Short mmCIF file of C-alpha atoms in Angstrom, two decimals:
data_model
loop_
_atom_site.label_atom_id
_atom_site.label_comp_id
_atom_site.label_asym_id
_atom_site.label_seq_id
_atom_site.Cartn_x
_atom_site.Cartn_y
_atom_site.Cartn_z
CA UNK Z 126 112.19 56.06 2.36
CA UNK Z 127 110.38 58.66 5.16
CA UNK Z 128 109.78 62.55 4.38
CA UNK Z 129 110.52 64.82 7.05
CA UNK Z 130 106.78 65.11 7.77
CA UNK Z 131 106.17 61.90 7.80
CA UNK Z 132 109.11 60.85 10.48
CA UNK Z 133 107.36 64.49 12.99
CA UNK Z 134 103.95 62.68 12.72
CA UNK Z 135 105.66 59.49 14.14
CA UNK Z 136 107.58 60.70 15.88
CA UNK Z 137 104.27 62.42 17.71
CA UNK Z 138 102.83 59.51 17.27
CA UNK Z 139 104.76 57.60 19.32
CA UNK Z 140 105.61 60.33 21.86
CA UNK Z 141 101.79 60.28 21.86
CA UNK Z 142 101.27 56.23 22.92
CA UNK Z 143 103.94 56.05 25.70
CA UNK Z 144 102.49 55.47 28.98
CA UNK Z 145 102.96 58.77 31.27
CA UNK Z 146 104.17 58.64 34.94
CA UNK Z 147 103.17 59.20 37.78
CA UNK Z 148 104.05 62.81 37.67
CA UNK Z 149 102.34 63.13 34.54
CA UNK Z 150 99.28 62.10 35.80
CA UNK Z 151 99.61 64.05 38.72
CA UNK Z 152 100.63 67.17 37.20
CA UNK Z 153 97.75 67.07 34.08
CA UNK Z 154 95.31 67.32 37.42
CA UNK Z 155 97.08 69.52 39.19
CA UNK Z 156 96.69 72.02 36.02
CA UNK Z 157 93.28 71.48 34.82
CA UNK Z 158 91.49 70.28 38.63
CA UNK Z 159 90.19 73.79 40.27
CA UNK Z 160 89.53 73.28 43.72
CA UNK Z 161 85.23 73.61 44.22
CA UNK Z 162 85.87 76.20 48.11
CA UNK Z 163 88.55 78.47 45.70
CA UNK Z 164 88.20 78.23 42.31
CA UNK Z 165 91.25 78.09 41.72
CA UNK Z 166 94.67 74.53 41.12
CA UNK Z 167 95.15 72.92 44.22
CA UNK Z 168 98.60 73.86 45.63
CA UNK Z 169 99.99 71.24 47.11
CA UNK Z 170 100.21 72.86 50.07
CA UNK Z 171 96.19 73.19 49.83
CA UNK Z 172 96.24 70.17 47.70
CA UNK Z 173 97.51 68.00 51.19
CA UNK Z 174 95.74 70.35 53.73
CA UNK Z 175 92.28 69.63 51.86
CA UNK Z 176 93.27 65.49 51.92
CA UNK Z 177 94.03 66.17 55.73
CA UNK Z 178 91.07 68.55 56.62
CA UNK Z 179 88.87 65.75 54.40
CA UNK Z 180 90.99 63.11 56.80
CA UNK Z 181 89.71 60.19 54.59
CA UNK Z 182 91.35 55.98 55.32
CA UNK Z 183 91.37 56.38 58.80
CA UNK Z 184 93.51 60.44 58.74
CA UNK Z 185 95.57 59.66 56.38
CA UNK Z 186 97.66 62.83 55.66
CA UNK Z 187 100.15 63.61 52.33
CA UNK Z 188 102.77 66.09 53.22
CA UNK Z 189 103.66 69.21 51.04
CA UNK Z 190 106.68 67.22 50.15
CA UNK Z 191 105.38 64.29 49.28
CA UNK Z 192 102.94 66.56 46.72
CA UNK Z 193 106.06 68.13 45.76
CA UNK Z 194 108.42 65.06 44.68
CA UNK Z 195 105.49 63.44 43.44
CA UNK Z 196 105.14 65.83 41.08
CA UNK Z 197 108.38 66.00 40.20
CA UNK Z 198 109.05 62.52 39.71
CA UNK Z 199 111.59 61.82 42.37
CA UNK Z 200 109.44 59.76 44.14
CA UNK Z 201 108.12 57.32 41.67
CA UNK Z 202 106.62 55.02 43.90
CA UNK Z 203 103.55 56.09 46.60
CA UNK Z 204 102.22 54.52 49.03
CA UNK Z 205 98.63 53.19 48.68
CA UNK Z 206 96.88 55.19 51.00
CA UNK Z 207 98.42 58.62 49.62
CA UNK Z 208 97.15 57.25 46.45
CA UNK Z 209 93.81 56.39 47.86
CA UNK Z 210 93.89 60.16 48.95
CA UNK Z 211 95.38 61.90 45.68
CA UNK Z 212 92.45 60.28 43.53
CA UNK Z 213 89.81 61.68 46.12
CA UNK Z 214 91.19 64.55 45.78
CA UNK Z 215 91.28 64.80 42.92
CA UNK Z 216 87.65 62.57 42.16
CA UNK Z 217 89.83 59.58 39.60
CA UNK Z 218 89.81 56.21 39.83
CA UNK Z 219 93.05 54.79 42.07
CA UNK Z 220 94.12 52.30 39.82
CA UNK Z 221 94.85 55.18 37.26
CA UNK Z 222 98.13 56.07 39.42
CA UNK Z 223 99.82 52.28 38.65
CA UNK Z 224 101.93 51.84 35.63
CA UNK Z 225 100.19 49.30 33.31
CA UNK Z 226 96.45 51.00 33.47
CA UNK Z 227 94.86 50.66 30.35
CA UNK Z 228 96.56 53.20 28.05
CA UNK Z 229 92.35 54.34 26.19
CA UNK Z 230 91.30 54.61 30.01
CA UNK Z 231 93.80 56.54 30.99
CA UNK Z 232 93.29 58.76 27.61
CA UNK Z 233 89.64 59.18 28.51
CA UNK Z 234 90.03 60.32 31.95
CA UNK Z 235 92.58 63.36 30.58
CA UNK Z 236 89.89 64.52 27.79
CA UNK Z 237 87.15 64.24 30.88
CA UNK Z 238 89.37 66.10 33.21
CA UNK Z 239 90.39 68.66 30.06
CA UNK Z 240 86.69 69.25 29.21
CA UNK Z 241 85.18 69.99 32.69
CA UNK Z 242 87.83 72.25 33.08
CA UNK Z 243 87.05 74.73 30.07
CA UNK Z 244 83.70 73.63 30.37
CA UNK Z 245 83.14 75.80 34.27
CA UNK Z 246 79.83 77.82 34.01
CA UNK Z 247 77.51 75.62 35.62
CA UNK Z 248 75.58 76.30 33.20
CA UNK Z 249 77.32 73.62 30.84
CA UNK Z 250 78.70 70.92 33.12
CA UNK Z 251 75.70 69.48 31.71
CA UNK Z 252 76.99 69.09 28.40
CA UNK Z 253 79.97 67.55 30.50
CA UNK Z 254 77.94 64.74 31.94
CA UNK Z 255 75.97 64.71 28.62
CA UNK Z 256 80.00 63.16 26.72
CA UNK Z 257 80.38 60.13 29.24
CA UNK Z 258 81.41 57.72 27.77
CA UNK Z 259 82.85 59.04 24.25
CA UNK Z 260 85.92 58.44 22.53
CA UNK Z 261 89.14 60.50 23.84
CA UNK Z 262 89.25 61.23 20.45
CA UNK Z 263 85.54 63.10 20.89
CA UNK Z 264 86.18 64.78 24.14
CA UNK Z 265 89.41 66.43 22.57
CA UNK Z 266 87.46 67.40 19.63
CA UNK Z 267 84.48 69.00 22.20
CA UNK Z 268 87.12 70.55 24.34
CA UNK Z 269 89.43 72.03 21.24
CA UNK Z 270 85.59 73.35 20.02
CA UNK Z 271 84.33 74.83 23.47
CA UNK Z 272 88.11 76.67 24.16
CA UNK Z 273 87.79 78.20 20.97
CA UNK Z 274 84.05 79.35 22.05
CA UNK Z 275 85.19 80.82 24.65
CA UNK Z 276 88.37 83.10 23.35
CA UNK Z 277 86.07 84.20 20.19
CA UNK Z 278 83.76 85.86 23.03
CA UNK Z 279 86.41 86.85 25.20
CA UNK Z 280 85.97 84.42 28.13
CA UNK Z 281 89.32 82.85 27.89
CA UNK Z 282 90.98 83.13 30.81
CA UNK Z 283 94.63 81.80 30.66
CA UNK Z 284 96.63 81.62 33.37
CA UNK Z 285 93.76 81.32 36.54
#
């Protein structure tokens, strides 16, 4: 018979193993990836504008409301052009957004995005580049160490 602590661990493991939705993945990217032009997180409107101005795939546009619907899960099945445009904006492969995409690879992408967000300073970006190829667990551990060091030195800029 499982004790309550064991059941909580099993439940947490099941939740982390569930396949993330397109909305989950997109929201994570919006939360972690900053616009290189402003140094701030993208808003839906800003993302739509950058996609429109980049002119990508034959002048593809994605409206602010479409992005909002994708992020809320109201529109779970975007067009391929929309997926390509969003993937280009955030620097991920379009396949990342599809159901059935390799769960371990998806977790690596999420951990890499978290690590890059944690090493915001351009002098330490080399660290992120050196982490390429590490497992998702190793990337999460490195991210936790960097975030802890930033807090200790008063560099935690939460709310940005």
